[in-house]
CSV table of C-alpha atoms and ligand atoms in Angstrom, one decimal:
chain,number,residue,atom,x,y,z
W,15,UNK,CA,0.0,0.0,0.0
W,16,UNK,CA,1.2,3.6,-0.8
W,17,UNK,CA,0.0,5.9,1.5
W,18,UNK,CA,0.7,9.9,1.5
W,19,UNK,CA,-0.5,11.9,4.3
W,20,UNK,CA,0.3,15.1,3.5
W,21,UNK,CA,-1.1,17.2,0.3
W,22,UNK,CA,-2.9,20.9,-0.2
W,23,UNK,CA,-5.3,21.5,-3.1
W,24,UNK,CA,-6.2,25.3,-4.4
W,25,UNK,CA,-8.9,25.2,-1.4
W,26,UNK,CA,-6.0,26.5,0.0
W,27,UNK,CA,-2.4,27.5,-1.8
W,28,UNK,CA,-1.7,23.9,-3.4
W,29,UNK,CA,-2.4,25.0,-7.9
W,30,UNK,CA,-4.7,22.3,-8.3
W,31,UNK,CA,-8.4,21.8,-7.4
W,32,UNK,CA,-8.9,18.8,-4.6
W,33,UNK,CA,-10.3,16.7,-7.4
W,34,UNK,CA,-7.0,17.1,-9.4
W,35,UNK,CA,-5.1,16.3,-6.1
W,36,UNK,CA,-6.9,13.0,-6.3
W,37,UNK,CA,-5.8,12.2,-9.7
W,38,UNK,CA,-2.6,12.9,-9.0
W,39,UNK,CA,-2.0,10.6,-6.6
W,40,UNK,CA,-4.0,7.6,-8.4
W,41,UNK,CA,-1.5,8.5,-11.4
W,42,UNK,CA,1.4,8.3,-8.6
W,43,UNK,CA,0.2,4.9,-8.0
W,44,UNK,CA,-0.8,5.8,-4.3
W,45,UNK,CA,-3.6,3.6,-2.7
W,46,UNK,CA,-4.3,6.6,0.0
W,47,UNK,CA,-4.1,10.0,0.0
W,48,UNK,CA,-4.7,12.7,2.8
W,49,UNK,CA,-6.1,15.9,1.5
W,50,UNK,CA,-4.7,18.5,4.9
W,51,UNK,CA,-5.2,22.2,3.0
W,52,UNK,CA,-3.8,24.9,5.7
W,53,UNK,CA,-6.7,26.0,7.7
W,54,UNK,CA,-10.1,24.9,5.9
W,55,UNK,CA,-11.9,21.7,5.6
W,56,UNK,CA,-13.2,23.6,1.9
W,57,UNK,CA,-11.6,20.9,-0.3
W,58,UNK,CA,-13.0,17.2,1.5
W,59,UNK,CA,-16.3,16.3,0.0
W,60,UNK,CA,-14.9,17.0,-3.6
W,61,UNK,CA,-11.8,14.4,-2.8
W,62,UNK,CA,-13.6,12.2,-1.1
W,63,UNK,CA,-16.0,12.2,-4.5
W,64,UNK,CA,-12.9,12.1,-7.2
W,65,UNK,CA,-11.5,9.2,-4.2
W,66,UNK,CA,-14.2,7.2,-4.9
W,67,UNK,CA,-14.7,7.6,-8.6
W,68,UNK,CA,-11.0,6.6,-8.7
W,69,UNK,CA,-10.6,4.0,-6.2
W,70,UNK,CA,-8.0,6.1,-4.1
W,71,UNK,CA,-9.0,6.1,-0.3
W,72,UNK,CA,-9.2,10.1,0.8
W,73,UNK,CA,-8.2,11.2,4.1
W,74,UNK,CA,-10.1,13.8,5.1
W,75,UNK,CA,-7.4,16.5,7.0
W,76,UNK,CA,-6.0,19.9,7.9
W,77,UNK,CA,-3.0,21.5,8.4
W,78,UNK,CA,-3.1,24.1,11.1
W,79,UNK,CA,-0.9,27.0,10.9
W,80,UNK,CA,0.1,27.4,15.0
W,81,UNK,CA,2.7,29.9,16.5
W,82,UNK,CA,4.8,29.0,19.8
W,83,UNK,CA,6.7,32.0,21.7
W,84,UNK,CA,7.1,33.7,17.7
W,85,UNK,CA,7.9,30.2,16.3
W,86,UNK,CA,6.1,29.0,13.5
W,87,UNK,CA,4.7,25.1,14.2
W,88,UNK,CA,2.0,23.0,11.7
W,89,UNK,CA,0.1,20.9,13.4
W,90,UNK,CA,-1.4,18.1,11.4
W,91,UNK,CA,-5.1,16.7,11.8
W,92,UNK,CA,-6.8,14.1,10.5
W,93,UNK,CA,-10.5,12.6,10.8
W,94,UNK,CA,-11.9,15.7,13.1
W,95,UNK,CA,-15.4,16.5,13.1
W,96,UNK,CA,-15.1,19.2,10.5
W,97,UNK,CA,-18.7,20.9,12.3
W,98,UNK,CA,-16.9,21.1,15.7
W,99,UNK,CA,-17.7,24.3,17.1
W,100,UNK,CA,-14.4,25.3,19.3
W,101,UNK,CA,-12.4,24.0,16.7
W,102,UNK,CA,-14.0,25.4,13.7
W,103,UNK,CA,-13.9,28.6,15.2
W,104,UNK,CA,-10.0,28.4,15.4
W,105,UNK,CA,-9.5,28.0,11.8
W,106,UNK,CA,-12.2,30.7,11.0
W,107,UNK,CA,-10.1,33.0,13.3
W,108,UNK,CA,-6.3,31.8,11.7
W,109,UNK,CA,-8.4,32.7,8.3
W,110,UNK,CA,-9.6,36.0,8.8
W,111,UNK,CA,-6.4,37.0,10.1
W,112,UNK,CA,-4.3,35.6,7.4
W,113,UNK,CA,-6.8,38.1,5.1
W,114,UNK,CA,-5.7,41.1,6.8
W,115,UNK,CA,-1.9,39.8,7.0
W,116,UNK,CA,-1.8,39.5,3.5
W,117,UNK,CA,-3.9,43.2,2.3
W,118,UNK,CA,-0.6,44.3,5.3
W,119,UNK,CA,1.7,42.9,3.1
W,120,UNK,CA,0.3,43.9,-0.5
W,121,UNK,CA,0.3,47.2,0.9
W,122,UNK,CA,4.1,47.9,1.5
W,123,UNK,CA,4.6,45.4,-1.4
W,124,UNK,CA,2.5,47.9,-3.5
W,125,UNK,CA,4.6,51.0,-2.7
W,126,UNK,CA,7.2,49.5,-4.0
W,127,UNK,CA,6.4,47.3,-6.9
W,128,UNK,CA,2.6,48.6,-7.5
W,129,UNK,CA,1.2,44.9,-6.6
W,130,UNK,CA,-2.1,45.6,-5.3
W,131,UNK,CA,-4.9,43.5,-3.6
W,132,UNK,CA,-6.8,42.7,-6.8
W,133,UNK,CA,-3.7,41.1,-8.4
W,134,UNK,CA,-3.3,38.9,-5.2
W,135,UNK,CA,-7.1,38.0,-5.4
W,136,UNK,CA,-6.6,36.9,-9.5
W,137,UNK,CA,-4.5,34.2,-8.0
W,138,UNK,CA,-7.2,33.6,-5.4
W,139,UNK,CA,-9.6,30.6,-5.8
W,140,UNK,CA,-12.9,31.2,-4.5
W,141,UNK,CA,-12.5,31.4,-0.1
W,142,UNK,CA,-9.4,29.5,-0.2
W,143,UNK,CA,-7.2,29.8,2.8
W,144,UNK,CA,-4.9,32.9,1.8
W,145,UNK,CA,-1.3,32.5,2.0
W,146,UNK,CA,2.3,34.2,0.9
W,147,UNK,CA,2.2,32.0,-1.8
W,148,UNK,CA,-0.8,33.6,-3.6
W,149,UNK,CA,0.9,36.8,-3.4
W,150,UNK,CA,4.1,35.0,-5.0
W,151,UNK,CA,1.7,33.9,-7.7
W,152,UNK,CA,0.8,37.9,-8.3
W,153,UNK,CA,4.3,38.7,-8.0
W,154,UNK,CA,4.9,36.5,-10.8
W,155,UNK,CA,2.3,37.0,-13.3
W,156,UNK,CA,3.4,41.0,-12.4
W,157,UNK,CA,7.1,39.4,-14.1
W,158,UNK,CA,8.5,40.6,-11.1
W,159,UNK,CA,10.2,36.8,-9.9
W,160,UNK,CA,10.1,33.8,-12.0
W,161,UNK,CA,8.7,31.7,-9.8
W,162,UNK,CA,7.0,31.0,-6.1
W,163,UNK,CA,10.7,30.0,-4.8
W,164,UNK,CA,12.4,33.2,-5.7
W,165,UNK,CA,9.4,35.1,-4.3
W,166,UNK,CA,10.2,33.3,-0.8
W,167,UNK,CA,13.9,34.1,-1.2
W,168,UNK,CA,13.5,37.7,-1.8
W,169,UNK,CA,10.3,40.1,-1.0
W,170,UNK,CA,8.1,37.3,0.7
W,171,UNK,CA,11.1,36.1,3.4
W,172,UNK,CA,10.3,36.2,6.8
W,173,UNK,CA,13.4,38.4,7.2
W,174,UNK,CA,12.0,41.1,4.2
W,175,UNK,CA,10.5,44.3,5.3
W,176,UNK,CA,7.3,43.5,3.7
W,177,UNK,CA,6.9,40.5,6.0
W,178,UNK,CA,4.1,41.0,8.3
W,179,UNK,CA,2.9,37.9,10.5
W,180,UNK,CA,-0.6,36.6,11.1
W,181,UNK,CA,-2.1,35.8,14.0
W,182,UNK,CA,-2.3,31.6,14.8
W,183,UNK,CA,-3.5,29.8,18.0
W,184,UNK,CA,-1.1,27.9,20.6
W,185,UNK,CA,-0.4,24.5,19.5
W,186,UNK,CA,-1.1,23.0,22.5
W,187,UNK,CA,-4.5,24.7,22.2
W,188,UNK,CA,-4.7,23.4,19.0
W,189,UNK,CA,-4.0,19.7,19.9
W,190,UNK,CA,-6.6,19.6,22.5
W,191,UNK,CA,-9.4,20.8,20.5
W,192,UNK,CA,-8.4,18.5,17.6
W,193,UNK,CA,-8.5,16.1,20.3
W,194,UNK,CA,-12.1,17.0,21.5
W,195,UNK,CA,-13.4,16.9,17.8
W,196,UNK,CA,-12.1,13.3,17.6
W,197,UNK,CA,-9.3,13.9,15.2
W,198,UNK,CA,-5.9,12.7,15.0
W,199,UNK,CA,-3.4,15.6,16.0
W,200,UNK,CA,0.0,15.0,14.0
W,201,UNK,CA,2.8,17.1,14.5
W,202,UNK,CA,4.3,18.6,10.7
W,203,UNK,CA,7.7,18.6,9.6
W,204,UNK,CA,8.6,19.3,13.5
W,205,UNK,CA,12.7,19.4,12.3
W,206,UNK,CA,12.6,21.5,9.1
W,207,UNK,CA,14.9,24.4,9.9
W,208,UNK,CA,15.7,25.5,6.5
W,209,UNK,CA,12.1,27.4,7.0
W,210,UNK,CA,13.2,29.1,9.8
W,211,UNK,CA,13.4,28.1,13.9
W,212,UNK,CA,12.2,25.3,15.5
W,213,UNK,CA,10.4,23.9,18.6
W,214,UNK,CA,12.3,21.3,20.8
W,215,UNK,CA,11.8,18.2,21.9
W,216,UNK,CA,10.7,19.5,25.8
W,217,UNK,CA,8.0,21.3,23.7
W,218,UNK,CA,7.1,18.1,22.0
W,219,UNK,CA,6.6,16.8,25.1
W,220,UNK,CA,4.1,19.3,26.2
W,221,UNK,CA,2.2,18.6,23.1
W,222,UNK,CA,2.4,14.9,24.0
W,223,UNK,CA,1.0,15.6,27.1
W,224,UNK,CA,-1.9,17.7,25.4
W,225,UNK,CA,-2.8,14.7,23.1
W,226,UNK,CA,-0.4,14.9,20.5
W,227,UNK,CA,-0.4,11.2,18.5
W,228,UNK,CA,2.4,11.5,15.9
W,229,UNK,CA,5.1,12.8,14.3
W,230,UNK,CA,5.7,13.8,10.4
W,231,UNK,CA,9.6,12.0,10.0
W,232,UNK,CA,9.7,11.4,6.3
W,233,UNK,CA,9.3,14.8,5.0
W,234,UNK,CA,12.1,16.4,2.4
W,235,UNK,CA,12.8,19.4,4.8
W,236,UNK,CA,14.4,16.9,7.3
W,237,UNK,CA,18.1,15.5,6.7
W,238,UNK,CA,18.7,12.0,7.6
W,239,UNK,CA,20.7,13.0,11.1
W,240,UNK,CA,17.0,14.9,11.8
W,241,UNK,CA,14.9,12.0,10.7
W,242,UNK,CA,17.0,9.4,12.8
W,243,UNK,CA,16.6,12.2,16.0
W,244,UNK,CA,13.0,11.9,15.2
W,245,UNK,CA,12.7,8.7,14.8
W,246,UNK,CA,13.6,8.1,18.5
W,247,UNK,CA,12.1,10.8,20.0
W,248,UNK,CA,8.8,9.4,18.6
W,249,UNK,CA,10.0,6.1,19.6
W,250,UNK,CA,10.3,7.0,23.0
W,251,UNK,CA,7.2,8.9,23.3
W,252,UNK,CA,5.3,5.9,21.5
W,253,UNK,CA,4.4,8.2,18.7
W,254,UNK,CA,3.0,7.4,15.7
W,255,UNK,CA,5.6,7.9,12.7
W,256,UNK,CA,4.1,9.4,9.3
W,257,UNK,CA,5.9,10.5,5.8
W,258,UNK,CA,4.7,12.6,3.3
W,259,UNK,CA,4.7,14.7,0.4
W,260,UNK,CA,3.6,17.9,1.7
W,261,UNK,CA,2.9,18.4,-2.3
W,262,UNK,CA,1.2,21.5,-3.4
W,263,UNK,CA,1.1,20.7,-7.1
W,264,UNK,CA,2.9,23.1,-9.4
W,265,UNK,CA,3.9,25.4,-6.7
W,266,UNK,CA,6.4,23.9,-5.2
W,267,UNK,CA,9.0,20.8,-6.2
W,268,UNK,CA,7.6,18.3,-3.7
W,269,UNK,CA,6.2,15.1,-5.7
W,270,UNK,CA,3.1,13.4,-4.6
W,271,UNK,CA,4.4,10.0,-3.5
W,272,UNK,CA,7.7,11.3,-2.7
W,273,UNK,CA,7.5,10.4,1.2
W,274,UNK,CA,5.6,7.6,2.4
W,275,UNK,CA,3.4,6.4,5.6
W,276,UNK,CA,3.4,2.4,6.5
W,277,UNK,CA,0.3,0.7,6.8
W,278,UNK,CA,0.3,-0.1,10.7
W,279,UNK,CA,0.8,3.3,11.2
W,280,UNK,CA,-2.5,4.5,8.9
W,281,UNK,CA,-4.5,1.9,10.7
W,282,UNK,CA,-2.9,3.5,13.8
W,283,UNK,CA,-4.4,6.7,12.3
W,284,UNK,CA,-7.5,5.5,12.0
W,285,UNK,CA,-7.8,3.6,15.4
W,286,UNK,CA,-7.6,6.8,17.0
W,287,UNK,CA,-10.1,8.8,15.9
W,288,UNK,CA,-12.9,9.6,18.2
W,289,UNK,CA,-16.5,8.8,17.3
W,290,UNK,CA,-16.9,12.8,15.9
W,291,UNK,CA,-14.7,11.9,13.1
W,292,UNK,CA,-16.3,11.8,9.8
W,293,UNK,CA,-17.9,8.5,9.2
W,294,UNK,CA,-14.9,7.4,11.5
W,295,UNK,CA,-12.6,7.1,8.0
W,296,UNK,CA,-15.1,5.0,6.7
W,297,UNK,CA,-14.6,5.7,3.5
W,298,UNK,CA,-11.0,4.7,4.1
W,299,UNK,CA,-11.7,1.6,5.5
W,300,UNK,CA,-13.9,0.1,3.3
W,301,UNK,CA,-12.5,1.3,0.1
N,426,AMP,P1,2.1,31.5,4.9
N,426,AMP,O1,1.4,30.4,5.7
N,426,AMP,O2,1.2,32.4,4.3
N,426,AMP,O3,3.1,32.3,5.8
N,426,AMP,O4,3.0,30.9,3.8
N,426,AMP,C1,3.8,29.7,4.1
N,426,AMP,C2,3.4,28.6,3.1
N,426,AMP,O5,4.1,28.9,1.9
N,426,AMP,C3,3.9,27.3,3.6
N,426,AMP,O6,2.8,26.5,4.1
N,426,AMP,C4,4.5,26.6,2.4
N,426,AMP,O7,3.6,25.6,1.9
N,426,AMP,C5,4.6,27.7,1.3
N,426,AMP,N1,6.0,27.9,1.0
N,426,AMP,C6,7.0,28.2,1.8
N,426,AMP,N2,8.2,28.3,1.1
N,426,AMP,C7,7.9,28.2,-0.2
N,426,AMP,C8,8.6,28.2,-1.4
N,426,AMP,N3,9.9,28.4,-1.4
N,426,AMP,N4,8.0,28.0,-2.6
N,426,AMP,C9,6.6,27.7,-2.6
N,426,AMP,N5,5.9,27.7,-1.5
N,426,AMP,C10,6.5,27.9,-0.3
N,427,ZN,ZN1,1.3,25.5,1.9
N,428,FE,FE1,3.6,23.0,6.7
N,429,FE,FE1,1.9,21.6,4.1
């Protein structure tokens, strides 16, 4: 079985529509795919749909942009009950302030470069989940960088003056309510420093403590030394271990497929969702 846990579709800033995501990943030769956009739950019925016309099992997911003492942490779900107030609220919130983070940005951008809001909203589809990398895709059709990568080495870096943060809950906050909506809370590429700093493994802890079940190990932002440091931490903390993709179609070089998850650990997955979860994977099961 080929299992990949970790994809966004243009529900949020992945270039293809969830359906497409789906197709992908049955052309990849992948028996499951998790669908995890950052911040909505927008993109499930149509991938569970294309999953089934397909015969690839759909996972429904998130992935839920968190912030630690300044430092930026993704916290993976799976299987939540997508109507669960407390936790629905959250992601509304992270939303509605990634909106006015990114009109921030456009706005010094636009001095600058003459980018303005209705450039970044071309590149928009429908109420996805806004991110830097819909700005990149306005930066580039303005011929200002050739691509999404050169727009996050230059005026979208966290270290440019036209950065300007968004507002994201506590992770441990965000573990316990994925918790209480009977998802399965999976902590993202936890080691990939290239993006910037990192949590610890005494903050692991604390989200072990909160309910975290799993870690992302298999991830291309994570050297070997990191994967094997990982590897035991989650050992020791009797962690589940997952590996993805993290693909986002054309915009960024991740392959669908690249990383994979083992079959004990998806039924692991599965096994711990709460009753809340949707149909409690069955579509996932049964397929
Ligand atoms: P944001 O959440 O709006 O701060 O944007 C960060 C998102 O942009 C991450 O979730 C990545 O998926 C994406 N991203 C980060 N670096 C790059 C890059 N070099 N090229 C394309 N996408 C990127
Ligand atoms: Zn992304
Ligand atoms: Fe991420
Ligand atoms: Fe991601």
């Amino acid at each position: 079985m080929r299992i990949d846990l970790h994809t966004h579709s243009d529900a949020s800033d992945g270039t293809q529509p969830p359906a497409d995501v789906v197709a992908s990943a049955a052309a990849a030769g992948l028996d499951v795919v998790a669908l995890t956009d950052h911040d909505t739950s927008a993109g499930w019925a149509e991938a569970v749909a294309a999953g089934e016309r397909l015969g690839v099992r759909v996972l429904p997911g998130v992935e839920i942009s968190c912030l630690q003492r300044g430092i930026s942490v993704h916290l993976l779900s799976y299987l939540h009950d997508p109507a669960h107030h407390a936790l629905a609220a959250l992601l509304d919130g992270s939303r509605t302030s990634r909106l006015t983070r990114a009109r921030s940005m456009v706005e010094r951008l636009g001095v600058d470069t003459g980018l303005t809001w209705e450039d970044v909203l071309a590149q928009v589809h429908g109420d996805a989940t806004v991110g830097r990398p819909h700005i990149a895709d306005a930066l580039v059709a303005k011929g200002l960088v050739p691509d999404r990568d050169e727009a996050f080495a230059t005026w979208l870096s966290g270290r440019s003056r036209y950065f300007v943060p968004h507002s994201a809950p506590d992770p441990l906050e965000a573990v316990r309510l994925v918790r209480e909506a009977g998802g399965v809370p999976v902590l993202a590429h936890p080691a990939a420093s290239k993006r910037g700093s990192c949590i610890g493994d005494t903050d692991i802890d604390e989200m072990v403590d909160a309910g975290l079940l799993g870690l992302e190990v298999d991830h291309r932002d994570h050297s070997e030394d990191e994967r094997a440091h990982l590897r035991d931490v989650a050992a020791g903390l009797g962690l589940l271990v997952t590996g993805s993709s993290d693909y986002h179609g054309a915009g960024k070089k991740n392959l669908i497929g690249e990383n994979l998850t083992s079959p004990d650990v998806l039924e692991g997955v599965l096994a711990a969702a709460g009753p809340a979860a949707p149909g409690r994977g069955r579509h996932v099961l049964d397929a």
